[in-house]
Amino acid sequence: MTAALVPGSFDPPTKGHLDVIARCAGIFDRVLVAVVRNPDKSPMFTHDERVDLLREMCSEWENVEVGSFSGLLVNYAEDQGIDVIVKGLRAMTDFDYELQMSQMNRQLSGIITLFVATKPEFGYLSSSLVKQVARLGGEVGEMVPKLVLQALEEKLER
Ligand code: PNS
């Protein structure tokens, strides 16, 4: 059985994330979307809120599940019996850091990372920009799934 781990902060999940997950759902038998629990960061959405949003976003795929991890990603991958990590690449600006992380993860564990190029129309998208634009009253409806838009509006009390 082929399996892939799709990790991230997902604060909040965007259409770019969904695009990568959808590609994986069509390629791998099992896809585990893994939300990092990072006590150092102060996210807009709680860890549980992000997991719930992703579960709802991914409910159409029987082979996609959502989990969470803290500590080293490769330890979680090993615990789950998964030896492929998948990350989306938007642009060359992502590449240096993603390459470095993938090589570190491979060095630590032998687990490899496959990169999926995001759709060009999502190349400009990032969770942090979505949050910034939404906070400042800009329109982000094209960038996130409907349920995430609703969640953003609730957070920002609109
Ligand atoms: O959504 P992001 O911010 O691109 O996700 C980054 C993430 C969560 C995949 C990365 O920070 C990570 O793997 N964190 C877990 C800690 C870890 O394993 N660090 C060593 C990475 S080389």
Short mmCIF file of N, CA and C and ligand atoms in Angstrom, two decimals:
data_model
loop_
_atom_site.label_atom_id
_atom_site.label_comp_id
_atom_site.label_asym_id
_atom_site.label_seq_id
_atom_site.Cartn_x
_atom_site.Cartn_y
_atom_site.Cartn_z
N MET A 1 0.84 -1.20 0.00
CA MET A 1 0.00 0.00 0.00
C MET A 1 0.88 1.26 0.00
N THR A 2 0.58 2.21 -0.88
CA THR A 2 1.35 3.46 -0.89
C THR A 2 0.72 4.46 0.08
N ALA A 3 1.58 5.19 0.77
CA ALA A 3 1.05 6.15 1.74
C ALA A 3 1.90 7.41 1.73
N ALA A 4 1.25 8.53 1.99
CA ALA A 4 1.98 9.81 2.02
C ALA A 4 1.52 10.64 3.20
N LEU A 5 2.49 11.37 3.74
CA LEU A 5 2.22 12.29 4.84
C LEU A 5 2.27 13.71 4.29
N VAL A 6 1.22 14.48 4.51
CA VAL A 6 1.19 15.87 4.04
C VAL A 6 1.15 16.77 5.29
N PRO A 7 2.31 17.27 5.73
CA PRO A 7 2.35 18.02 6.98
C PRO A 7 2.22 19.52 6.76
N GLY A 8 1.84 20.23 7.82
CA GLY A 8 1.80 21.68 7.71
C GLY A 8 1.23 22.32 8.95
N SER A 9 1.25 23.66 8.94
CA SER A 9 0.64 24.42 10.03
C SER A 9 -0.86 24.63 9.74
N PHE A 10 -1.18 24.86 8.49
CA PHE A 10 -2.57 24.98 8.06
C PHE A 10 -3.34 26.03 8.88
N ASP A 11 -2.77 27.21 9.03
CA ASP A 11 -3.40 28.24 9.86
C ASP A 11 -3.75 29.47 9.04
N PRO A 12 -4.84 29.44 8.27
CA PRO A 12 -5.78 28.35 8.07
C PRO A 12 -5.43 27.57 6.80
N PRO A 13 -6.10 26.41 6.58
CA PRO A 13 -5.91 25.71 5.30
C PRO A 13 -6.45 26.56 4.16
N THR A 14 -5.77 26.51 3.02
CA THR A 14 -6.17 27.30 1.84
C THR A 14 -6.52 26.38 0.67
N LYS A 15 -6.96 27.00 -0.42
CA LYS A 15 -7.22 26.21 -1.63
C LYS A 15 -5.92 25.61 -2.19
N GLY A 16 -4.79 26.26 -1.89
CA GLY A 16 -3.49 25.73 -2.31
C GLY A 16 -3.20 24.41 -1.60
N HIS A 17 -3.45 24.38 -0.29
CA HIS A 17 -3.28 23.12 0.46
C HIS A 17 -4.20 22.04 -0.11
N LEU A 18 -5.45 22.44 -0.36
CA LEU A 18 -6.44 21.47 -0.83
C LEU A 18 -6.03 20.89 -2.18
N ASP A 19 -5.43 21.72 -3.02
CA ASP A 19 -4.95 21.27 -4.32
C ASP A 19 -3.88 20.18 -4.17
N VAL A 20 -2.96 20.39 -3.23
CA VAL A 20 -1.90 19.39 -3.01
C VAL A 20 -2.51 18.09 -2.44
N ILE A 21 -3.43 18.23 -1.49
CA ILE A 21 -4.06 17.05 -0.89
C ILE A 21 -4.85 16.28 -1.97
N ALA A 22 -5.55 17.01 -2.83
CA ALA A 22 -6.33 16.36 -3.90
C ALA A 22 -5.43 15.57 -4.83
N ARG A 23 -4.26 16.14 -5.18
CA ARG A 23 -3.32 15.42 -6.05
C ARG A 23 -2.88 14.13 -5.37
N CYS A 24 -2.58 14.23 -4.08
CA CYS A 24 -2.11 13.06 -3.33
C CYS A 24 -3.21 12.00 -3.23
N ALA A 25 -4.45 12.46 -3.04
CA ALA A 25 -5.56 11.51 -2.89
C ALA A 25 -5.71 10.66 -4.15
N GLY A 26 -5.34 11.24 -5.31
CA GLY A 26 -5.44 10.51 -6.57
C GLY A 26 -4.24 9.62 -6.85
N ILE A 27 -3.19 9.75 -6.07
CA ILE A 27 -1.95 9.02 -6.35
C ILE A 27 -1.68 7.92 -5.31
N PHE A 28 -1.94 8.25 -4.02
CA PHE A 28 -1.58 7.32 -2.94
C PHE A 28 -2.82 6.60 -2.41
N ASP A 29 -2.59 5.38 -1.88
CA ASP A 29 -3.70 4.63 -1.27
C ASP A 29 -4.15 5.29 0.03
N ARG A 30 -3.16 5.79 0.77
CA ARG A 30 -3.48 6.43 2.06
C ARG A 30 -2.78 7.79 2.14
N VAL A 31 -3.53 8.80 2.52
CA VAL A 31 -2.95 10.14 2.69
C VAL A 31 -3.25 10.60 4.11
N LEU A 32 -2.20 10.92 4.84
CA LEU A 32 -2.37 11.42 6.20
C LEU A 32 -1.95 12.89 6.23
N VAL A 33 -2.93 13.76 6.40
CA VAL A 33 -2.65 15.20 6.52
C VAL A 33 -2.33 15.44 7.99
N ALA A 34 -1.15 15.99 8.26
CA ALA A 34 -0.69 16.09 9.65
C ALA A 34 -0.53 17.54 10.08
N VAL A 35 -1.30 17.94 11.07
CA VAL A 35 -1.26 19.32 11.57
C VAL A 35 -0.26 19.40 12.71
N VAL A 36 0.72 20.28 12.57
CA VAL A 36 1.76 20.38 13.60
C VAL A 36 1.19 21.10 14.83
N ARG A 37 1.57 20.58 15.98
CA ARG A 37 1.21 21.22 17.26
C ARG A 37 2.45 21.96 17.70
N ASN A 38 2.45 23.27 17.52
CA ASN A 38 3.67 24.02 17.82
C ASN A 38 3.43 25.01 18.96
N PRO A 39 3.89 24.67 20.15
CA PRO A 39 3.61 25.52 21.31
C PRO A 39 4.29 26.89 21.23
N ASP A 40 5.30 27.06 20.35
CA ASP A 40 6.00 28.34 20.25
C ASP A 40 5.22 29.39 19.47
N LYS A 41 4.28 28.93 18.64
CA LYS A 41 3.57 29.87 17.78
C LYS A 41 2.23 30.23 18.40
N SER A 42 1.72 31.42 18.05
CA SER A 42 0.36 31.71 18.50
C SER A 42 -0.53 31.82 17.26
N PRO A 43 -1.12 30.71 16.86
CA PRO A 43 -1.90 30.69 15.62
C PRO A 43 -3.23 31.42 15.76
N MET A 44 -3.83 31.76 14.63
CA MET A 44 -5.16 32.37 14.66
C MET A 44 -6.20 31.30 15.02
N PHE A 45 -6.03 30.10 14.43
CA PHE A 45 -6.95 29.00 14.71
C PHE A 45 -6.28 28.01 15.66
N THR A 46 -7.02 27.54 16.64
CA THR A 46 -6.44 26.56 17.55
C THR A 46 -6.11 25.30 16.77
N HIS A 47 -5.29 24.47 17.37
CA HIS A 47 -4.93 23.22 16.73
C HIS A 47 -6.18 22.41 16.38
N ASP A 48 -7.10 22.30 17.34
CA ASP A 48 -8.31 21.50 17.11
C ASP A 48 -9.19 22.10 16.01
N GLU A 49 -9.25 23.42 15.95
CA GLU A 49 -10.04 24.06 14.89
C GLU A 49 -9.45 23.74 13.51
N ARG A 50 -8.13 23.75 13.42
CA ARG A 50 -7.48 23.45 12.13
C ARG A 50 -7.72 22.00 11.71
N VAL A 51 -7.65 21.11 12.70
CA VAL A 51 -7.92 19.69 12.41
C VAL A 51 -9.36 19.53 11.92
N ASP A 52 -10.30 20.17 12.62
CA ASP A 52 -11.72 20.05 12.24
C ASP A 52 -11.97 20.61 10.83
N LEU A 53 -11.37 21.77 10.53
CA LEU A 53 -11.55 22.36 9.19
C LEU A 53 -11.04 21.40 8.12
N LEU A 54 -9.85 20.85 8.37
CA LEU A 54 -9.26 19.95 7.36
C LEU A 54 -10.10 18.68 7.21
N ARG A 55 -10.60 18.15 8.34
CA ARG A 55 -11.43 16.93 8.26
C ARG A 55 -12.63 17.18 7.37
N GLU A 56 -13.26 18.34 7.55
CA GLU A 56 -14.44 18.66 6.74
C GLU A 56 -14.05 18.86 5.28
N MET A 57 -12.92 19.55 5.06
CA MET A 57 -12.47 19.81 3.68
C MET A 57 -12.14 18.52 2.95
N CYS A 58 -11.69 17.51 3.69
CA CYS A 58 -11.19 16.28 3.07
C CYS A 58 -12.22 15.15 3.10
N SER A 59 -13.45 15.46 3.55
CA SER A 59 -14.41 14.37 3.80
C SER A 59 -14.81 13.64 2.52
N GLU A 60 -14.60 14.28 1.35
CA GLU A 60 -14.99 13.62 0.10
C GLU A 60 -14.05 12.47 -0.29
N TRP A 61 -12.86 12.41 0.31
CA TRP A 61 -11.91 11.35 -0.04
C TRP A 61 -11.84 10.30 1.06
N GLU A 62 -12.14 9.05 0.69
CA GLU A 62 -12.10 7.99 1.70
C GLU A 62 -10.69 7.65 2.14
N ASN A 63 -9.71 7.95 1.28
CA ASN A 63 -8.33 7.57 1.60
C ASN A 63 -7.54 8.69 2.28
N VAL A 64 -8.23 9.79 2.64
CA VAL A 64 -7.53 10.90 3.30
C VAL A 64 -7.99 10.99 4.76
N GLU A 65 -7.01 11.02 5.67
CA GLU A 65 -7.33 11.22 7.09
C GLU A 65 -6.51 12.40 7.61
N VAL A 66 -6.94 12.93 8.74
CA VAL A 66 -6.25 14.09 9.32
C VAL A 66 -5.79 13.73 10.72
N GLY A 67 -4.51 13.97 10.98
CA GLY A 67 -3.96 13.69 12.30
C GLY A 67 -3.15 14.87 12.78
N SER A 68 -2.51 14.71 13.93
CA SER A 68 -1.68 15.80 14.41
C SER A 68 -0.43 15.25 15.06
N PHE A 69 0.59 16.11 15.12
CA PHE A 69 1.85 15.65 15.70
C PHE A 69 2.55 16.80 16.39
N SER A 70 3.42 16.42 17.33
CA SER A 70 4.34 17.40 17.89
C SER A 70 5.71 16.74 17.85
N GLY A 71 6.76 17.54 17.99
CA GLY A 71 8.10 16.97 17.90
C GLY A 71 8.49 16.79 16.45
N LEU A 72 9.39 15.85 16.22
CA LEU A 72 9.94 15.68 14.87
C LEU A 72 8.94 15.02 13.93
N LEU A 73 8.83 15.61 12.75
CA LEU A 73 7.92 15.06 11.74
C LEU A 73 8.29 13.62 11.37
N VAL A 74 9.59 13.38 11.25
CA VAL A 74 10.00 12.03 10.79
C VAL A 74 9.66 10.96 11.84
N ASN A 75 9.65 11.34 13.12
CA ASN A 75 9.25 10.36 14.15
C ASN A 75 7.77 9.99 13.99
N TYR A 76 6.98 11.02 13.70
CA TYR A 76 5.54 10.78 13.49
C TYR A 76 5.34 9.89 12.24
N ALA A 77 6.08 10.22 11.18
CA ALA A 77 5.97 9.43 9.95
C ALA A 77 6.31 7.96 10.25
N GLU A 78 7.38 7.75 10.99
CA GLU A 78 7.80 6.37 11.31
C GLU A 78 6.74 5.67 12.15
N ASP A 79 6.19 6.39 13.16
CA ASP A 79 5.13 5.80 13.99
C ASP A 79 3.94 5.37 13.14
N GLN A 80 3.68 6.15 12.09
CA GLN A 80 2.53 5.87 11.23
C GLN A 80 2.86 4.89 10.11
N GLY A 81 4.10 4.48 10.04
CA GLY A 81 4.51 3.54 8.98
C GLY A 81 4.52 4.16 7.60
N ILE A 82 4.80 5.47 7.54
CA ILE A 82 4.78 6.18 6.26
C ILE A 82 6.19 6.63 5.92
N ASP A 83 6.64 6.39 4.68
CA ASP A 83 8.02 6.78 4.35
C ASP A 83 8.12 7.80 3.21
N VAL A 84 7.01 8.46 2.93
CA VAL A 84 7.03 9.54 1.93
C VAL A 84 6.32 10.77 2.49
N ILE A 85 7.02 11.91 2.46
CA ILE A 85 6.41 13.19 2.83
C ILE A 85 6.11 13.92 1.53
N VAL A 86 4.97 14.59 1.45
CA VAL A 86 4.67 15.40 0.26
C VAL A 86 4.50 16.85 0.68
N LYS A 87 5.18 17.75 -0.04
CA LYS A 87 5.04 19.19 0.20
C LYS A 87 4.71 19.88 -1.12
N GLY A 88 3.95 20.96 -1.02
CA GLY A 88 3.66 21.76 -2.21
C GLY A 88 4.75 22.81 -2.41
N LEU A 89 5.05 23.08 -3.65
CA LEU A 89 6.01 24.16 -3.98
C LEU A 89 5.27 25.20 -4.80
N ARG A 90 5.29 26.44 -4.31
CA ARG A 90 4.61 27.51 -5.05
C ARG A 90 5.55 28.20 -6.02
N ALA A 91 6.76 28.41 -5.56
CA ALA A 91 7.71 29.21 -6.36
C ALA A 91 9.11 28.88 -5.91
N MET A 92 10.10 29.43 -6.61
CA MET A 92 11.50 29.18 -6.25
C MET A 92 11.79 29.64 -4.82
N THR A 93 11.03 30.64 -4.36
CA THR A 93 11.27 31.15 -3.00
C THR A 93 11.00 30.07 -1.95
N ASP A 94 10.13 29.12 -2.25
CA ASP A 94 9.89 28.00 -1.31
C ASP A 94 11.04 27.00 -1.35
N PHE A 95 11.74 26.96 -2.48
CA PHE A 95 12.57 25.80 -2.77
C PHE A 95 13.74 25.61 -1.80
N ASP A 96 14.47 26.68 -1.51
CA ASP A 96 15.66 26.55 -0.67
C ASP A 96 15.34 25.92 0.68
N TYR A 97 14.32 26.48 1.33
CA TYR A 97 13.96 26.01 2.67
C TYR A 97 13.39 24.58 2.62
N GLU A 98 12.56 24.34 1.62
CA GLU A 98 11.94 23.01 1.50
C GLU A 98 12.99 21.95 1.19
N LEU A 99 13.96 22.32 0.34
CA LEU A 99 15.03 21.37 0.01
C LEU A 99 15.84 21.04 1.26
N GLN A 100 16.15 22.09 2.01
CA GLN A 100 16.93 21.91 3.24
C GLN A 100 16.19 20.99 4.22
N MET A 101 14.89 21.26 4.41
CA MET A 101 14.12 20.40 5.34
C MET A 101 14.06 18.96 4.83
N SER A 102 13.88 18.81 3.52
CA SER A 102 13.76 17.45 2.97
C SER A 102 15.06 16.68 3.15
N GLN A 103 16.19 17.39 3.00
CA GLN A 103 17.48 16.71 3.15
C GLN A 103 17.75 16.37 4.62
N MET A 104 17.36 17.28 5.51
CA MET A 104 17.49 17.00 6.94
C MET A 104 16.64 15.78 7.31
N ASN A 105 15.39 15.77 6.84
CA ASN A 105 14.50 14.65 7.17
C ASN A 105 15.04 13.33 6.62
N ARG A 106 15.62 13.40 5.43
CA ARG A 106 16.18 12.18 4.83
C ARG A 106 17.40 11.70 5.63
N GLN A 107 18.22 12.68 6.05
CA GLN A 107 19.40 12.36 6.84
C GLN A 107 18.99 11.70 8.17
N LEU A 108 17.93 12.24 8.76
CA LEU A 108 17.50 11.75 10.08
C LEU A 108 16.88 10.36 10.01
N SER A 109 16.24 10.06 8.89
CA SER A 109 15.35 8.89 8.90
C SER A 109 15.35 8.05 7.63
N GLY A 110 15.87 8.62 6.53
CA GLY A 110 15.76 7.93 5.24
C GLY A 110 14.45 8.24 4.54
N ILE A 111 13.56 8.97 5.22
CA ILE A 111 12.25 9.29 4.62
C ILE A 111 12.44 10.37 3.55
N ILE A 112 11.88 10.13 2.38
CA ILE A 112 12.06 11.10 1.29
C ILE A 112 10.88 12.06 1.20
N THR A 113 11.13 13.19 0.54
CA THR A 113 10.07 14.18 0.31
C THR A 113 9.83 14.31 -1.18
N LEU A 114 8.57 14.24 -1.57
CA LEU A 114 8.19 14.51 -2.96
C LEU A 114 7.53 15.88 -3.00
N PHE A 115 7.85 16.64 -4.05
CA PHE A 115 7.29 17.98 -4.17
C PHE A 115 6.22 18.01 -5.26
N VAL A 116 5.11 18.65 -4.93
CA VAL A 116 4.05 18.86 -5.91
C VAL A 116 4.01 20.35 -6.24
N ALA A 117 4.10 20.67 -7.52
CA ALA A 117 3.98 22.08 -7.91
C ALA A 117 2.51 22.47 -7.79
N THR A 118 2.25 23.57 -7.09
CA THR A 118 0.85 23.98 -6.95
C THR A 118 0.34 24.54 -8.28
N LYS A 119 -0.97 24.58 -8.41
CA LYS A 119 -1.56 25.19 -9.60
C LYS A 119 -1.10 26.64 -9.69
N PRO A 120 -0.80 27.13 -10.91
CA PRO A 120 -0.30 28.51 -11.04
C PRO A 120 -1.23 29.53 -10.37
N GLU A 121 -2.53 29.27 -10.42
CA GLU A 121 -3.45 30.27 -9.85
C GLU A 121 -3.37 30.35 -8.32
N PHE A 122 -2.68 29.38 -7.71
CA PHE A 122 -2.50 29.44 -6.25
C PHE A 122 -1.06 29.79 -5.86
N GLY A 123 -0.26 30.15 -6.85
CA GLY A 123 1.16 30.39 -6.61
C GLY A 123 1.44 31.54 -5.63
N TYR A 124 0.53 32.47 -5.53
CA TYR A 124 0.73 33.65 -4.68
C TYR A 124 0.18 33.44 -3.27
N LEU A 125 -0.47 32.30 -3.06
CA LEU A 125 -1.25 32.10 -1.83
C LEU A 125 -0.42 31.64 -0.65
N SER A 126 -0.66 32.21 0.51
CA SER A 126 -0.07 31.66 1.73
C SER A 126 -1.05 31.92 2.87
N SER A 127 -1.00 31.06 3.87
CA SER A 127 -1.91 31.24 5.01
C SER A 127 -1.67 32.59 5.68
N SER A 128 -0.39 32.98 5.80
CA SER A 128 -0.14 34.24 6.52
C SER A 128 -0.69 35.44 5.75
N LEU A 129 -0.56 35.43 4.41
CA LEU A 129 -1.12 36.55 3.65
C LEU A 129 -2.64 36.56 3.72
N VAL A 130 -3.24 35.36 3.67
CA VAL A 130 -4.70 35.27 3.77
C VAL A 130 -5.16 35.91 5.09
N LYS A 131 -4.45 35.57 6.18
CA LYS A 131 -4.84 36.12 7.49
C LYS A 131 -4.68 37.64 7.50
N GLN A 132 -3.53 38.10 6.94
CA GLN A 132 -3.27 39.54 6.95
C GLN A 132 -4.35 40.29 6.16
N VAL A 133 -4.64 39.77 4.96
CA VAL A 133 -5.63 40.45 4.10
C VAL A 133 -7.00 40.42 4.77
N ALA A 134 -7.38 39.26 5.33
CA ALA A 134 -8.69 39.13 5.97
C ALA A 134 -8.79 40.09 7.17
N ARG A 135 -7.73 40.16 7.95
CA ARG A 135 -7.74 41.06 9.13
C ARG A 135 -7.93 42.52 8.71
N LEU A 136 -7.38 42.86 7.52
CA LEU A 136 -7.46 44.25 7.07
C LEU A 136 -8.70 44.51 6.21
N GLY A 137 -9.60 43.52 6.18
CA GLY A 137 -10.87 43.72 5.51
C GLY A 137 -10.87 43.40 4.03
N GLY A 138 -9.80 42.78 3.53
CA GLY A 138 -9.74 42.41 2.10
C GLY A 138 -10.54 41.15 1.81
N GLU A 139 -10.76 40.92 0.52
CA GLU A 139 -11.58 39.81 0.06
C GLU A 139 -10.73 38.54 -0.14
N VAL A 140 -11.00 37.49 0.59
CA VAL A 140 -10.19 36.26 0.45
C VAL A 140 -11.03 35.05 0.01
N GLY A 141 -12.26 35.33 -0.42
CA GLY A 141 -13.18 34.26 -0.80
C GLY A 141 -12.67 33.33 -1.89
N GLU A 142 -11.79 33.85 -2.78
CA GLU A 142 -11.25 33.01 -3.86
C GLU A 142 -10.11 32.13 -3.39
N MET A 143 -9.61 32.41 -2.20
CA MET A 143 -8.35 31.78 -1.76
C MET A 143 -8.52 30.62 -0.80
N VAL A 144 -9.69 30.57 -0.16
CA VAL A 144 -9.92 29.52 0.84
C VAL A 144 -11.27 28.86 0.57
N PRO A 145 -11.43 27.59 0.99
CA PRO A 145 -12.74 26.96 0.86
C PRO A 145 -13.79 27.72 1.68
N LYS A 146 -15.06 27.53 1.29
CA LYS A 146 -16.16 28.28 1.92
C LYS A 146 -16.17 28.15 3.45
N LEU A 147 -15.94 26.93 3.93
CA LEU A 147 -16.03 26.75 5.39
C LEU A 147 -14.90 27.48 6.12
N VAL A 148 -13.76 27.63 5.44
CA VAL A 148 -12.65 28.38 6.04
C VAL A 148 -12.99 29.87 6.04
N LEU A 149 -13.62 30.32 4.96
CA LEU A 149 -14.04 31.72 4.89
C LEU A 149 -15.00 32.04 6.04
N GLN A 150 -15.96 31.12 6.25
CA GLN A 150 -16.92 31.33 7.35
C GLN A 150 -16.18 31.38 8.70
N ALA A 151 -15.22 30.45 8.85
CA ALA A 151 -14.47 30.39 10.12
C ALA A 151 -13.66 31.68 10.31
N LEU A 152 -13.09 32.21 9.23
CA LEU A 152 -12.34 33.46 9.31
C LEU A 152 -13.26 34.61 9.72
N GLU A 153 -14.45 34.63 9.10
CA GLU A 153 -15.39 35.71 9.42
C GLU A 153 -15.81 35.64 10.88
N GLU A 154 -16.00 34.42 11.38
CA GLU A 154 -16.38 34.27 12.80
C GLU A 154 -15.24 34.75 13.71
N LYS A 155 -14.02 34.34 13.36
CA LYS A 155 -12.86 34.77 14.17
C LYS A 155 -12.75 36.28 14.22
N LEU A 156 -12.99 36.89 13.05
CA LEU A 156 -12.81 38.34 12.97
C LEU A 156 -14.10 39.10 13.32
N GLU A 157 -15.09 38.29 13.78
CA GLU A 157 -16.39 38.84 14.22
C GLU A 157 -17.02 39.76 13.20
N ARG A 158 -17.14 39.21 11.97
CA ARG A 158 -17.81 40.00 10.94
C ARG A 158 -19.21 39.48 10.75
O1 PNS B 1 2.95 24.78 6.91
P1 PNS B 1 4.42 24.81 7.13
O2 PNS B 1 4.78 25.93 8.07
O3 PNS B 1 5.19 24.83 5.84
O4 PNS B 1 4.83 23.44 7.87
C1 PNS B 1 6.16 23.21 8.28
C2 PNS B 1 6.28 21.85 8.98
C3 PNS B 1 5.22 21.68 10.05
C4 PNS B 1 6.13 20.75 7.97
C5 PNS B 1 7.70 21.83 9.59
O5 PNS B 1 7.89 22.95 10.39
C6 PNS B 1 7.97 20.59 10.43
O6 PNS B 1 8.19 19.52 9.89
N1 PNS B 1 7.92 20.74 11.77
C7 PNS B 1 8.09 19.67 12.70
C8 PNS B 1 9.45 19.74 13.43
C9 PNS B 1 10.54 19.05 12.63
O7 PNS B 1 10.44 17.91 12.26
N2 PNS B 1 11.59 19.84 12.36
C10 PNS B 1 12.70 19.40 11.55
C11 PNS B 1 12.38 19.66 10.08
S1 PNS B 1 13.74 19.43 9.07
#
